Coordinates of C-alpha atoms in Angstrom, one line a residue:
D1452 CA 105.9 78.9 100.3
G1453 CA 108.0 81.5 98.4
S1454 CA 106.8 80.1 95.1
E1455 CA 103.4 81.7 95.5
T1456 CA 105.0 85.1 96.0
V1457 CA 107.5 84.7 93.2
I1458 CA 104.9 83.8 90.6
G1459 CA 102.5 86.6 91.8
A1460 CA 99.6 84.4 92.6
S1461 CA 96.6 86.2 94.1
P1462 CA 95.2 84.9 97.3
T1463 CA 92.3 83.3 95.4
E1464 CA 94.8 81.6 92.9
A1465 CA 97.1 80.5 95.8
K1466 CA 94.2 78.5 97.3
G1467 CA 94.2 76.2 94.3
L1468 CA 98.0 75.8 94.2
L1469 CA 99.6 72.6 95.4
S1470 CA 103.4 72.1 95.7
A1471 CA 105.7 69.4 96.6
F1472 CA 109.4 68.4 96.8
L1473 CA 109.8 64.8 95.8
L1474 CA 113.3 63.6 96.6
F1475 CA 115.0 60.3 95.9
T1476 CA 115.3 57.9 98.9
E1477 CA 116.8 54.5 98.2
G1478 CA 115.9 54.8 94.5
E1479 CA 112.3 55.9 94.8
L1480 CA 110.7 59.4 95.0
R1481 CA 109.2 60.3 98.3
M1482 CA 107.5 63.5 99.3
A1483 CA 110.0 65.5 101.4
A1484 CA 107.8 68.6 101.8
S1485 CA 104.5 69.8 100.4
R1486 CA 101.7 72.3 100.6
G1487 CA 98.0 71.3 100.0
F1488 CA 98.5 67.5 99.7
P1489 CA 96.6 65.1 102.1
P1490 CA 98.6 63.0 104.6
R1491 CA 98.2 59.8 102.5
D1492 CA 100.1 61.3 99.7
Q1493 CA 103.1 62.1 102.0
N1494 CA 103.8 58.3 102.3
L1495 CA 103.8 57.4 98.6
L1496 CA 106.9 55.9 97.1
L1497 CA 107.2 56.3 93.3
P1498 CA 109.9 54.5 91.2
A1499 CA 109.7 57.4 88.6
D1500 CA 110.0 54.9 85.8
K1501 CA 106.7 55.8 84.0
G1502 CA 104.8 58.7 82.6
A1503 CA 105.7 62.4 83.3
L1504 CA 108.1 61.7 86.2
E1505 CA 110.2 59.4 84.1
Q1506 CA 110.1 61.9 81.2
V1507 CA 111.2 64.8 83.3
L1508 CA 114.1 62.9 84.9
T1509 CA 115.3 61.4 81.7
S1510 CA 115.2 64.6 79.6
G1511 CA 116.2 67.0 82.4
N1512 CA 113.6 69.4 81.2
P1513 CA 110.4 70.6 82.9
I1514 CA 107.1 69.4 81.7
L1515 CA 103.5 70.7 81.9
V1516 CA 101.0 67.9 82.3
N1517 CA 97.3 68.5 81.6
E1518 CA 94.9 66.1 83.3
P1519 CA 97.4 64.4 85.7
A1520 CA 94.7 61.8 86.6
G1521 CA 95.6 60.1 83.3
D1522 CA 99.3 59.8 84.2
A1523 CA 100.7 56.4 85.3
E1524 CA 102.3 57.7 88.5
L1525 CA 100.8 61.1 89.1
S1526 CA 97.4 59.4 89.3
Q1527 CA 98.4 57.9 92.6
F1528 CA 98.3 61.2 94.3
I1529 CA 94.9 61.9 95.8
G1530 CA 95.8 65.6 96.0
L1531 CA 96.1 65.8 92.2
M1532 CA 92.6 64.4 91.5
E1533 CA 91.0 67.9 91.4
T1534 CA 93.9 69.6 89.5
K1535 CA 93.9 70.3 85.8
A1536 CA 97.6 71.1 85.3
V1537 CA 100.8 69.9 86.9
Y1538 CA 104.2 71.6 86.3
I1539 CA 107.1 69.3 87.1
L1540 CA 110.7 70.5 87.3
P1541 CA 113.7 68.2 87.5
L1542 CA 116.1 68.7 90.4
I1543 CA 119.2 67.7 88.6
R1544 CA 122.8 69.0 88.8
G1545 CA 125.5 67.4 86.7
L1546 CA 125.0 63.6 87.0
N1547 CA 123.1 63.9 90.3
A1548 CA 119.3 63.6 90.1
F1549 CA 117.9 64.7 93.5
G1550 CA 114.2 64.5 92.6
V1551 CA 111.5 66.8 91.2
L1552 CA 109.7 69.9 92.2
L1553 CA 106.0 69.6 91.5
F1554 CA 103.4 72.4 91.2
A1555 CA 99.7 71.7 90.5
H1556 CA 96.6 73.9 90.1
S1557 CA 92.9 73.4 89.5
D1558 CA 93.0 76.0 86.7
A1559 CA 94.4 74.5 83.5
A1560 CA 95.6 78.0 82.3
F1561 CA 97.4 78.9 85.6
F1562 CA 100.9 77.9 84.4
T1563 CA 101.7 80.7 82.0
P1564 CA 105.1 80.8 80.3
D1565 CA 106.2 83.7 82.6
R1566 CA 105.1 81.7 85.7
C1567 CA 106.9 78.6 84.4
D1568 CA 110.1 80.6 83.9
L1569 CA 109.9 81.9 87.5
L1570 CA 109.3 78.4 88.8
E1571 CA 112.3 77.2 86.9
M1572 CA 114.4 79.8 88.7
V1573 CA 112.9 78.6 92.0
G1574 CA 113.9 75.0 91.0
N1575 CA 117.4 76.1 90.1
Q1576 CA 117.8 77.7 93.5
A1577 CA 116.3 74.6 95.2
V1578 CA 118.9 72.3 93.4
I1579 CA 121.7 74.6 94.6
A1580 CA 120.4 74.5 98.2
I1581 CA 120.0 70.7 98.1
Q1582 CA 123.5 70.3 96.6
N1583 CA 125.0 72.6 99.3
A1584 CA 123.2 70.7 102.1
R1585 CA 124.5 67.3 100.7
L1586 CA 128.0 68.7 100.5
F1587 CA 127.8 70.0 104.0
Q1588 CA 126.6 66.6 105.2
D1589 CA 129.4 64.9 103.4
L1590 CA 131.9 67.3 104.9
S1591 CA 130.5 66.8 108.4
L1592 CA 130.8 63.0 108.0
E1593 CA 134.4 63.3 106.7
K1594 CA 135.3 65.6 109.7
E1595 CA 133.9 63.0 112.1
R1596 CA 135.9 60.2 110.3
I1597 CA 139.1 62.3 110.6
V1598 CA 138.5 63.0 114.3
Q1599 CA 137.8 59.3 115.0
T1600 CA 141.0 58.3 113.1
Q1601 CA 143.0 60.9 115.1
E1602 CA 141.6 59.6 118.4
D1603 CA 142.4 56.0 117.5
A1604 CA 146.0 57.0 116.5
Q1605 CA 146.4 58.8 119.9
K1606 CA 145.1 55.8 121.8
K1607 CA 147.4 53.4 119.9
L1608 CA 150.4 55.7 120.6
A1609 CA 149.5 55.9 124.3
R1610 CA 149.3 52.0 124.4
D1611 CA 152.6 51.6 122.6
L1612 CA 154.3 54.1 124.9
H1613 CA 152.9 52.4 128.0
D1614 CA 153.7 48.9 126.8
G1615 CA 157.1 49.7 125.4
P1616 CA 159.5 52.3 126.7
T1617 CA 157.6 53.0 130.0
Q1618 CA 157.7 49.3 130.9
S1619 CA 161.4 49.1 130.1
V1620 CA 162.1 52.1 132.4
S1621 CA 160.0 50.6 135.2

């Protein structure tokens, strides 16, 4: 939603703008969030091993695709059939590829160099947010594991005290 504001799209231009987060789930890209795409597109699973998606994830660089209907994987999106340009940004940090950020518009000239630069900044912020969310999730899981280990140790100590010294005193 903030992308429309960041790139300075007028209300008329914003009507033709589609956007989506495609994140990896079990080795395939799945739409995690989107604007302007029909419900059918939300359930697509893409291996990202062909066309523009593969190129973006392999190179780590954004790409502007004109006529996405001709792309091996992008052509599967019904929402992209009426678009003339798709700008795809990789969501990669270090060795971790989280997915891609995809923007599409019906005007082939919509993605100017300035707008592409601004969208790259949005993409960089998105990667940081995803990375922080994953780190927080990992930290929460580790905390749960530590608490469970501590509880197990306390139960074992209580059993050992009950079965050992307490029985001898009795």
